[in-house]
Amino acid sequence: MGPSGGGQGQPDDAPPRTGRGPRGTATPPPGPARPEFWRSPLRGPWLTSVFGLVLLFGITVLFVTGLLSYAAYNPDLAAVNDQTPDKGWLGFYLFPWPTSPYWLYRLTQGVHVTLGIVLVPVLLAKLWSVIPKLFEWPPVRSAGHALERLSLLLLVGGAGFEFVTGILNVQLHYIFPGSFYTLHFYGAWVFIGAFVVHVAFRLPRALRAVRARSGEPAAGTPDALGLVSPRPAAPTISRRGALAMVGLGSVALLAVTAGQSIGGWWRRTALLAPHGRDPGSGPNGFQINKTAASVGIRPSDVGPAWRLTVRGPGRQVDLTYEQLLAMTQHESALPIACVEGWSTPDQRWGGVRLTDLAALVGLGVNTPEVLVESVQRGGSFRSAVLSDHQVRDSRSLLAVRVNGAVLSADHGYPARAVVAGAPGVHNTKWVTRLTFGEPG
């Protein structure tokens, strides 16, 4: 913490006072460990606390919507749905993901991704405002101080890890060593643990700093928290001006991000949405996240030799494409919403209800869960298990058409699952087998 004096400097070779009484500390080395190294007149408890309170609200919403996103994958239902099989008690809250309202995942995941990007300027500003604390001298004063520094490391490192991996996932850049889902899931729990500890100790102090009407405390005093410069430079912007500038940065990111979740015309404004997946125009002209070519779909896999195998307890039926088309067709208006945050408006899907396909193998009104398998060769999510209530929802189809047209290859021709409320990756494309009543 800097010396007292309300902005009066001191020689660089003078040992700084710590505000803890006459005990003092060892002289810090030249550079960022010295309080006078930090010259910004903006740093102080008020600005740091405002940024912190914004993050308190925003990160809480991010964590809750992230938990909901994880629950939407129904990881307790089957092994193929679970990207974190060693989660243990971290999955204590899991519940069967509902099919109504059918737009629920579209909303929660859109909020999760959009808010995460919008909070980036606030997070960077908060880190900037407290950076002198990262260079405190001596680095460790006691066992308690060491634990506090470790929690700070987990907090800052966890925040950076979660935001960076999340943004890379939005852009479909899977360059991290391992599964995004596993890394992001465990990283979130490490980060939120450090975040809760930090909030428990700092929230009362932050509220007092925001309510203070006497301006920033003098450098070197306990209330300054080591954030007020003992030798500030001349100000070029006020603290409220800096706050407004960060807010404008967040608004700008909102403007170039939210369109990917709203969809339709607004997607044109989503400059930060994933690109390189141009679906073209026409009935199939809406967003995709993986093409047929990218996952190894060959013409022979979905050509005349393609068959849909429907299995049940002790029975099996194989259908050609023509036989599937000959079954009673139904329509559902449902969106596609993906973990990357993008979603489409409701698309008009046409196909056969999953319950009608279950009836082919002797299953009636109490239709069980179903394992849906694709001819997809590469990549993740080649199969998924849908819960019994997802199967029984009358809007859940094995779709063969969309918006009045035959499915394109990239949208899953000859047939794909379309499920009310499910994440996009559980709307399996290029389906070749449905197995009712067996775990994945």
Short mmCIF file of C-alpha atoms in Angstrom, two decimals:
data_model
loop_
_atom_site.label_atom_id
_atom_site.label_comp_id
_atom_site.label_asym_id
_atom_site.label_seq_id
_atom_site.Cartn_x
_atom_site.Cartn_y
_atom_site.Cartn_z
CA MET A 1 0.00 0.00 0.00
CA GLY A 2 1.20 3.47 -0.81
CA PRO A 3 2.47 6.08 1.66
CA SER A 4 0.17 8.67 3.18
CA GLY A 5 0.17 12.27 2.19
CA GLY A 6 -2.72 12.69 -0.23
CA GLY A 7 -0.56 12.74 -3.34
CA GLN A 8 2.78 14.03 -1.98
CA GLY A 9 5.72 12.15 -3.47
CA GLN A 10 8.77 10.74 -1.76
CA PRO A 11 12.26 9.81 -2.99
CA ASP A 12 12.37 6.58 -4.91
CA ASP A 13 14.95 5.14 -2.50
CA ALA A 14 12.88 5.86 0.62
CA PRO A 15 11.19 2.85 2.21
CA PRO A 16 7.43 3.13 1.76
CA ARG A 17 5.11 3.13 4.75
CA THR A 18 2.39 0.51 4.71
CA GLY A 19 -0.36 2.10 6.77
CA ARG A 20 0.00 -0.69 9.38
CA GLY A 21 1.78 1.30 12.04
CA PRO A 22 5.46 1.68 12.83
CA ARG A 23 6.35 -1.90 11.98
CA GLY A 24 7.07 -1.04 8.30
CA THR A 25 8.27 -3.40 5.63
CA ALA A 26 11.37 -4.08 3.61
CA THR A 27 12.09 -1.60 0.86
CA PRO A 28 10.50 -2.84 -2.39
CA PRO A 29 12.72 -3.14 -5.44
CA PRO A 30 12.43 -0.47 -8.14
CA GLY A 31 9.51 -0.93 -10.48
CA PRO A 32 5.86 -1.93 -10.06
CA ALA A 33 6.34 -3.07 -6.45
CA ARG A 34 6.70 0.59 -5.44
CA PRO A 35 3.42 2.47 -4.91
CA GLU A 36 4.68 5.60 -6.68
CA PHE A 37 5.21 3.53 -9.85
CA TRP A 38 1.45 3.66 -10.43
CA ARG A 39 0.54 7.22 -11.45
CA SER A 40 -3.09 7.05 -12.58
CA PRO A 41 -5.27 9.47 -10.61
CA LEU A 42 -8.34 7.32 -11.38
CA ARG A 43 -7.47 4.30 -9.29
CA GLY A 44 -9.14 4.08 -5.95
CA PRO A 45 -11.72 2.14 -3.94
CA TRP A 46 -14.74 3.86 -5.55
CA LEU A 47 -13.98 2.95 -9.17
CA THR A 48 -12.79 -0.54 -8.26
CA SER A 49 -15.93 -1.13 -6.21
CA VAL A 50 -18.27 -0.01 -8.98
CA PHE A 51 -16.64 -2.39 -11.44
CA GLY A 52 -16.72 -5.12 -8.80
CA LEU A 53 -20.44 -4.73 -8.13
CA VAL A 54 -21.23 -4.88 -11.85
CA LEU A 55 -19.19 -8.09 -12.09
CA LEU A 56 -20.89 -9.49 -8.99
CA PHE A 57 -24.25 -9.31 -10.74
CA GLY A 58 -22.97 -10.31 -14.18
CA ILE A 59 -20.85 -13.27 -13.09
CA THR A 60 -23.69 -14.60 -10.94
CA VAL A 61 -25.96 -14.62 -14.00
CA LEU A 62 -23.18 -16.20 -16.08
CA PHE A 63 -22.70 -18.98 -13.55
CA VAL A 64 -26.41 -19.76 -13.23
CA THR A 65 -26.97 -19.81 -16.99
CA GLY A 66 -23.83 -21.95 -17.37
CA LEU A 67 -25.25 -24.48 -14.91
CA LEU A 68 -28.50 -24.49 -16.87
CA SER A 69 -26.59 -25.08 -20.10
CA TYR A 70 -24.89 -28.08 -18.53
CA ALA A 71 -28.22 -29.44 -17.27
CA ALA A 72 -29.71 -29.12 -20.77
CA TYR A 73 -27.34 -31.85 -21.98
CA ASN A 74 -29.01 -34.31 -19.56
CA PRO A 75 -25.59 -35.66 -18.47
CA ASP A 76 -27.09 -37.97 -15.84
CA LEU A 77 -29.27 -39.64 -18.46
CA ALA A 78 -26.56 -41.49 -20.38
CA ALA A 79 -22.81 -41.69 -20.79
CA VAL A 80 -22.88 -40.30 -24.33
CA ASN A 81 -24.49 -37.11 -22.99
CA ASP A 82 -21.90 -36.59 -20.27
CA GLN A 83 -18.72 -34.73 -21.20
CA THR A 84 -17.58 -34.70 -17.53
CA PRO A 85 -18.00 -38.27 -16.25
CA ASP A 86 -15.97 -37.58 -13.10
CA LYS A 87 -18.07 -34.63 -11.97
CA GLY A 88 -19.18 -36.33 -8.73
CA TRP A 89 -21.09 -34.03 -6.41
CA LEU A 90 -20.61 -31.08 -8.79
CA GLY A 91 -23.69 -32.38 -10.59
CA PHE A 92 -25.82 -32.22 -7.44
CA TYR A 93 -28.35 -29.83 -8.98
CA LEU A 94 -29.01 -31.65 -12.28
CA PHE A 95 -32.62 -32.09 -13.32
CA PRO A 96 -34.42 -33.38 -16.43
CA TRP A 97 -34.33 -30.57 -18.96
CA PRO A 98 -37.89 -29.53 -19.93
CA THR A 99 -39.34 -29.29 -23.42
CA SER A 100 -41.49 -26.30 -22.49
CA PRO A 101 -41.04 -23.49 -22.99
CA TYR A 102 -39.36 -24.72 -26.16
CA TRP A 103 -37.27 -21.51 -26.39
CA LEU A 104 -35.76 -21.89 -22.90
CA TYR A 105 -32.31 -23.07 -24.00
CA ARG A 106 -32.23 -20.45 -26.72
CA LEU A 107 -32.81 -17.78 -24.07
CA THR A 108 -30.48 -19.04 -21.33
CA GLN A 109 -27.57 -19.81 -23.64
CA GLY A 110 -28.01 -16.59 -25.59
CA VAL A 111 -27.85 -14.65 -22.32
CA HIS A 112 -24.84 -16.66 -21.16
CA VAL A 113 -22.72 -16.04 -24.25
CA THR A 114 -23.83 -12.46 -24.95
CA LEU A 115 -23.39 -11.34 -21.35
CA GLY A 116 -19.98 -13.02 -21.18
CA ILE A 117 -18.76 -10.97 -24.13
CA VAL A 118 -20.39 -7.77 -22.88
CA LEU A 119 -18.61 -8.10 -19.53
CA VAL A 120 -15.13 -8.26 -21.08
CA PRO A 121 -14.50 -4.47 -20.88
CA VAL A 122 -15.71 -4.44 -17.27
CA LEU A 123 -13.44 -7.36 -16.36
CA LEU A 124 -10.41 -5.74 -18.00
CA ALA A 125 -11.17 -2.41 -16.30
CA LYS A 126 -11.51 -4.12 -12.93
CA LEU A 127 -8.17 -5.88 -13.39
CA TRP A 128 -6.57 -2.59 -14.44
CA SER A 129 -7.95 -0.85 -11.36
CA VAL A 130 -6.43 -3.35 -8.93
CA ILE A 131 -3.16 -4.16 -10.69
CA PRO A 132 -1.02 -2.43 -8.01
CA LYS A 133 -2.30 -5.06 -5.55
CA LEU A 134 -0.75 -7.80 -7.68
CA PHE A 135 2.70 -6.33 -6.98
CA GLU A 136 2.37 -5.85 -3.22
CA TRP A 137 5.65 -5.98 -1.33
CA PRO A 138 6.59 -8.18 0.33
CA PRO A 139 4.70 -10.73 -1.78
CA VAL A 140 3.88 -12.82 1.29
CA ARG A 141 3.68 -11.42 4.82
CA SER A 142 2.10 -14.33 6.68
CA ALA A 143 0.32 -17.65 6.18
CA GLY A 144 -3.03 -15.86 6.04
CA HIS A 145 -1.73 -13.37 3.52
CA ALA A 146 -0.35 -16.27 1.44
CA LEU A 147 -3.80 -17.87 1.33
CA GLU A 148 -5.34 -14.55 0.33
CA ARG A 149 -2.81 -14.20 -2.50
CA LEU A 150 -3.51 -17.76 -3.65
CA SER A 151 -7.25 -17.08 -3.75
CA LEU A 152 -6.53 -13.94 -5.75
CA LEU A 153 -4.46 -15.97 -8.20
CA LEU A 154 -7.32 -18.46 -8.62
CA LEU A 155 -9.77 -15.59 -9.03
CA VAL A 156 -7.82 -13.70 -11.69
CA GLY A 157 -6.54 -16.82 -13.43
CA GLY A 158 -9.96 -18.47 -13.33
CA ALA A 159 -11.68 -15.41 -14.76
CA GLY A 160 -9.16 -15.18 -17.59
CA PHE A 161 -9.42 -18.91 -18.32
CA GLU A 162 -13.23 -18.95 -18.40
CA PHE A 163 -13.59 -15.85 -20.54
CA VAL A 164 -10.87 -16.87 -23.00
CA THR A 165 -12.10 -20.45 -23.47
CA GLY A 166 -15.68 -19.23 -23.77
CA ILE A 167 -14.81 -16.70 -26.46
CA LEU A 168 -12.73 -19.25 -28.36
CA ASN A 169 -15.67 -21.64 -28.24
CA VAL A 170 -17.99 -18.98 -29.62
CA GLN A 171 -15.62 -18.60 -32.56
CA LEU A 172 -15.35 -22.40 -33.01
CA HIS A 173 -11.58 -22.22 -32.36
CA TYR A 174 -10.94 -25.40 -30.40
CA ILE A 175 -7.25 -24.89 -29.79
CA PHE A 176 -7.17 -25.84 -26.11
CA PRO A 177 -5.67 -29.16 -24.94
CA GLY A 178 -8.80 -31.23 -24.36
CA SER A 179 -12.56 -30.93 -24.53
CA PHE A 180 -13.98 -27.44 -24.18
CA TYR A 181 -16.88 -28.78 -22.13
CA THR A 182 -14.63 -30.48 -19.59
CA LEU A 183 -12.19 -27.59 -19.26
CA HIS A 184 -14.88 -24.93 -19.06
CA PHE A 185 -16.96 -26.93 -16.56
CA TYR A 186 -14.19 -27.61 -14.05
CA GLY A 187 -12.67 -24.17 -14.61
CA ALA A 188 -16.01 -22.61 -13.73
CA TRP A 189 -16.17 -24.38 -10.39
CA VAL A 190 -12.61 -23.39 -9.48
CA PHE A 191 -13.31 -19.80 -10.45
CA ILE A 192 -16.66 -19.54 -8.68
CA GLY A 193 -15.14 -20.94 -5.48
CA ALA A 194 -12.51 -18.20 -5.46
CA PHE A 195 -15.14 -15.66 -6.48
CA VAL A 196 -17.42 -16.53 -3.54
CA VAL A 197 -14.54 -16.24 -1.08
CA HIS A 198 -13.52 -12.90 -2.57
CA VAL A 199 -17.06 -11.54 -2.42
CA ALA A 200 -17.52 -12.68 1.17
CA PHE A 201 -14.49 -10.67 2.30
CA ARG A 202 -14.75 -7.67 -0.05
CA LEU A 203 -18.45 -6.95 -0.51
CA PRO A 204 -18.98 -4.89 2.70
CA ARG A 205 -15.90 -2.82 1.90
CA ALA A 206 -17.06 -2.29 -1.70
CA LEU A 207 -20.49 -1.12 -0.58
CA ARG A 208 -18.92 1.37 1.84
CA ALA A 209 -16.63 2.72 -0.88
CA VAL A 210 -19.51 3.25 -3.32
CA ARG A 211 -21.60 5.03 -0.70
CA ALA A 212 -18.75 7.31 0.42
CA ARG A 213 -19.38 10.99 -0.38
CA SER A 214 -16.01 12.43 0.65
CA GLY A 215 -14.06 11.35 -2.42
CA GLU A 216 -11.18 8.93 -2.50
CA PRO A 217 -9.19 8.46 0.71
CA ALA A 218 -5.62 9.70 1.01
CA ALA A 219 -2.86 7.45 -0.27
CA GLY A 220 -1.33 5.24 2.38
CA THR A 221 -4.38 5.21 4.64
CA PRO A 222 -6.15 1.91 5.41
CA ASP A 223 -9.23 3.01 3.45
CA ALA A 224 -7.13 3.56 0.32
CA LEU A 225 -6.53 -0.22 0.12
CA GLY A 226 -3.22 0.37 -1.64
CA LEU A 227 -5.05 1.60 -4.77
CA VAL A 228 -4.64 5.39 -4.50
CA SER A 229 -1.43 6.68 -6.06
CA PRO A 230 0.86 8.62 -3.71
CA ARG A 231 2.15 10.59 -6.70
CA PRO A 232 -0.75 10.84 -9.20
CA ALA A 233 -0.35 12.29 -12.67
CA ALA A 234 -2.62 15.08 -13.88
CA PRO A 235 -6.08 13.68 -14.70
CA THR A 236 -7.24 13.63 -18.32
CA ILE A 237 -10.66 12.09 -17.59
CA SER A 238 -12.86 11.83 -14.54
CA ARG A 239 -13.66 8.57 -12.80
CA ARG A 240 -17.25 8.77 -13.99
CA GLY A 241 -15.97 9.48 -17.48
CA ALA A 242 -13.85 6.32 -17.31
CA LEU A 243 -16.87 4.40 -16.12
CA ALA A 244 -18.91 5.72 -19.05
CA MET A 245 -16.15 4.77 -21.49
CA VAL A 246 -16.14 1.18 -20.23
CA GLY A 247 -19.93 1.13 -20.42
CA LEU A 248 -19.84 2.28 -24.04
CA GLY A 249 -17.39 -0.51 -24.81
CA SER A 250 -19.83 -3.04 -23.38
CA VAL A 251 -22.73 -1.53 -25.32
CA ALA A 252 -20.68 -1.74 -28.54
CA LEU A 253 -19.95 -5.43 -27.89
CA LEU A 254 -23.64 -6.02 -27.20
CA ALA A 255 -24.50 -4.44 -30.56
CA VAL A 256 -22.13 -6.72 -32.50
CA THR A 257 -22.94 -9.90 -30.56
CA ALA A 258 -26.62 -10.11 -29.61
CA GLY A 259 -27.79 -10.57 -33.19
CA GLN A 260 -26.45 -14.13 -33.29
CA SER A 261 -28.92 -15.10 -30.55
CA ILE A 262 -31.83 -13.07 -31.91
CA GLY A 263 -31.32 -14.49 -35.40
CA GLY A 264 -33.07 -13.48 -38.60
CA TRP A 265 -32.14 -10.08 -40.00
CA TRP A 266 -30.36 -9.17 -36.78
CA ARG A 267 -27.71 -11.79 -37.44
CA ARG A 268 -26.20 -9.39 -39.97
CA THR A 269 -25.19 -7.15 -37.06
CA ALA A 270 -23.43 -10.01 -35.24
CA LEU A 271 -19.89 -9.24 -36.31
CA LEU A 272 -18.49 -11.44 -33.53
CA ALA A 273 -20.63 -14.47 -34.38
CA PRO A 274 -18.94 -17.60 -35.79
CA HIS A 275 -18.21 -17.22 -39.48
CA GLY A 276 -17.17 -19.55 -42.26
CA ARG A 277 -20.42 -21.54 -42.07
CA ASP A 278 -22.43 -19.81 -44.80
CA PRO A 279 -25.70 -21.74 -45.22
CA GLY A 280 -26.66 -19.92 -48.42
CA SER A 281 -30.19 -18.77 -49.11
CA GLY A 282 -33.56 -20.41 -49.48
CA PRO A 283 -35.48 -22.71 -47.10
CA ASN A 284 -32.22 -24.20 -45.76
CA GLY A 285 -30.56 -20.80 -45.46
CA PHE A 286 -30.06 -20.62 -41.69
CA GLN A 287 -27.05 -21.07 -39.44
CA ILE A 288 -25.12 -24.33 -39.01
CA ASN A 289 -22.08 -25.16 -36.87
CA LYS A 290 -20.81 -28.25 -38.69
CA THR A 291 -21.02 -29.17 -42.34
CA ALA A 292 -21.41 -32.65 -43.82
CA ALA A 293 -17.89 -32.46 -45.23
CA SER A 294 -16.35 -31.40 -41.90
CA VAL A 295 -17.53 -34.59 -40.15
CA GLY A 296 -16.77 -37.01 -42.97
CA ILE A 297 -20.23 -37.58 -44.45
CA ARG A 298 -19.81 -39.32 -47.82
CA PRO A 299 -22.46 -39.40 -50.59
CA SER A 300 -22.72 -43.16 -50.15
CA ASP A 301 -23.60 -42.71 -46.44
CA VAL A 302 -26.78 -40.81 -47.28
CA GLY A 303 -27.51 -42.16 -50.76
CA PRO A 304 -30.03 -44.81 -51.94
CA ALA A 305 -28.45 -47.43 -49.67
CA TRP A 306 -29.22 -45.39 -46.54
CA ARG A 307 -31.50 -47.08 -44.05
CA LEU A 308 -33.10 -45.96 -40.81
CA THR A 309 -32.89 -48.71 -38.22
CA VAL A 310 -35.47 -48.53 -35.42
CA ARG A 311 -34.86 -50.84 -32.48
CA GLY A 312 -36.96 -51.68 -29.46
CA PRO A 313 -37.06 -54.45 -26.87
CA GLY A 314 -36.73 -57.57 -29.00
CA ARG A 315 -37.77 -55.91 -32.27
CA GLN A 316 -36.11 -54.11 -35.16
CA VAL A 317 -37.46 -52.34 -38.25
CA ASP A 318 -35.38 -51.04 -41.16
CA LEU A 319 -36.87 -48.23 -43.25
CA THR A 320 -35.82 -46.84 -46.60
CA TYR A 321 -36.06 -43.14 -47.23
CA GLU A 322 -39.20 -43.67 -49.27
CA GLN A 323 -40.83 -45.69 -46.50
CA LEU A 324 -40.01 -42.95 -44.00
CA LEU A 325 -41.65 -40.39 -46.29
CA ALA A 326 -44.72 -42.63 -46.60
CA MET A 327 -45.39 -42.47 -42.85
CA THR A 328 -47.72 -39.84 -41.43
CA GLN A 329 -45.93 -36.48 -41.55
CA HIS A 330 -46.25 -33.74 -38.94
CA GLU A 331 -44.91 -30.21 -38.60
CA SER A 332 -43.28 -28.36 -35.72
CA ALA A 333 -42.05 -24.77 -35.50
CA LEU A 334 -38.85 -24.93 -33.44
CA PRO A 335 -35.53 -23.04 -33.33
CA ILE A 336 -32.02 -24.43 -33.32
CA ALA A 337 -29.92 -23.05 -30.44
CA CYS A 338 -26.27 -23.98 -29.88
CA VAL A 339 -23.78 -23.74 -27.04
CA GLU A 340 -21.80 -21.13 -29.01
CA GLY A 341 -24.66 -18.72 -28.33
CA TRP A 342 -26.14 -18.51 -31.81
CA SER A 343 -29.69 -19.52 -32.52
CA THR A 344 -32.23 -19.35 -35.30
CA PRO A 345 -35.80 -18.12 -35.29
CA ASP A 346 -38.41 -20.86 -35.39
CA GLN A 347 -38.00 -23.05 -38.47
CA ARG A 348 -40.91 -25.06 -39.88
CA TRP A 349 -39.82 -28.68 -39.66
CA GLY A 350 -41.65 -31.59 -41.26
CA GLY A 351 -41.21 -35.27 -40.48
CA VAL A 352 -42.29 -38.26 -38.42
CA ARG A 353 -42.97 -38.04 -34.70
CA LEU A 354 -40.55 -39.99 -32.55
CA THR A 355 -43.50 -41.64 -30.82
CA ASP A 356 -44.76 -42.96 -34.18
CA LEU A 357 -41.36 -44.50 -34.86
CA ALA A 358 -41.38 -46.07 -31.38
CA ALA A 359 -44.77 -47.58 -32.18
CA LEU A 360 -43.18 -49.50 -35.07
CA VAL A 361 -41.31 -51.64 -32.51
CA GLY A 362 -44.28 -52.15 -30.21
CA LEU A 363 -43.88 -49.19 -27.84
CA GLY A 364 -47.06 -47.35 -26.97
CA VAL A 365 -47.86 -44.27 -24.92
CA ASN A 366 -45.15 -44.86 -22.33
CA THR A 367 -42.34 -44.37 -24.84
CA PRO A 368 -38.92 -44.65 -23.14
CA GLU A 369 -35.73 -42.71 -23.85
CA VAL A 370 -34.04 -43.18 -27.20
CA LEU A 371 -30.41 -43.38 -28.33
CA VAL A 372 -30.08 -41.40 -31.58
CA GLU A 373 -27.07 -42.31 -33.72
CA SER A 374 -25.64 -40.60 -36.78
CA VAL A 375 -23.58 -41.79 -39.73
CA GLN A 376 -21.17 -39.00 -38.79
CA ARG A 377 -17.62 -40.33 -38.61
CA GLY A 378 -15.54 -37.53 -37.13
CA GLY A 379 -16.05 -34.94 -34.44
CA SER A 380 -18.07 -35.01 -31.25
CA PHE A 381 -21.75 -35.63 -30.58
CA ARG A 382 -22.19 -38.44 -33.10
CA SER A 383 -24.97 -39.72 -30.85
CA ALA A 384 -27.19 -38.51 -28.04
CA VAL A 385 -29.80 -39.93 -25.70
CA LEU A 386 -33.14 -38.12 -25.49
CA SER A 387 -35.22 -38.49 -22.33
CA ASP A 388 -38.64 -40.11 -22.34
CA HIS A 389 -40.44 -36.78 -21.95
CA GLN A 390 -38.47 -35.35 -24.89
CA VAL A 391 -39.48 -38.32 -27.03
CA ARG A 392 -43.14 -38.05 -26.00
CA ASP A 393 -43.42 -34.35 -26.81
CA SER A 394 -45.58 -34.13 -29.94
CA ARG A 395 -43.23 -31.51 -31.40
CA SER A 396 -40.21 -33.84 -31.37
CA LEU A 397 -39.64 -35.20 -34.87
CA LEU A 398 -37.30 -37.12 -37.06
CA ALA A 399 -37.36 -34.36 -39.64
CA VAL A 400 -36.96 -34.84 -43.38
CA ARG A 401 -37.99 -31.36 -44.48
CA VAL A 402 -37.55 -27.78 -43.33
CA ASN A 403 -39.52 -24.73 -44.42
CA GLY A 404 -41.20 -26.81 -47.12
CA ALA A 405 -37.99 -28.10 -48.70
CA VAL A 406 -35.95 -31.29 -48.42
CA LEU A 407 -33.15 -31.03 -45.87
CA SER A 408 -29.83 -29.94 -47.32
CA ALA A 409 -26.77 -32.09 -46.74
CA ASP A 410 -25.43 -29.65 -44.15
CA HIS A 411 -28.74 -29.62 -42.28
CA GLY A 412 -28.78 -33.40 -41.93
CA TYR A 413 -30.22 -35.02 -45.06
CA PRO A 414 -31.79 -37.54 -45.20
CA ALA A 415 -33.13 -37.21 -41.63
CA ARG A 416 -32.32 -35.39 -38.41
CA ALA A 417 -33.75 -35.19 -34.92
CA VAL A 418 -35.54 -31.99 -33.97
CA VAL A 419 -36.37 -31.81 -30.27
CA ALA A 420 -38.27 -29.15 -28.37
CA GLY A 421 -35.97 -27.24 -26.01
CA ALA A 422 -32.84 -29.34 -26.61
CA PRO A 423 -29.36 -27.92 -27.33
CA GLY A 424 -28.47 -27.90 -31.01
CA VAL A 425 -26.00 -30.78 -30.71
CA HIS A 426 -28.81 -33.03 -29.45
CA ASN A 427 -30.74 -32.34 -32.64
CA THR A 428 -28.62 -35.06 -34.23
CA LYS A 429 -28.07 -34.83 -37.99
CA TRP A 430 -27.68 -37.64 -40.55
CA VAL A 431 -29.57 -40.07 -38.31
CA THR A 432 -29.23 -43.76 -39.12
CA ARG A 433 -30.38 -45.56 -35.95
CA LEU A 434 -32.92 -45.08 -33.17
CA THR A 435 -32.71 -47.43 -30.19
CA PHE A 436 -35.60 -47.10 -27.75
CA GLY A 437 -35.33 -48.19 -24.14
CA GLU A 438 -31.58 -48.79 -23.96
CA PRO A 439 -29.00 -46.50 -22.34
CA GLY A 440 -26.40 -44.93 -24.59
#
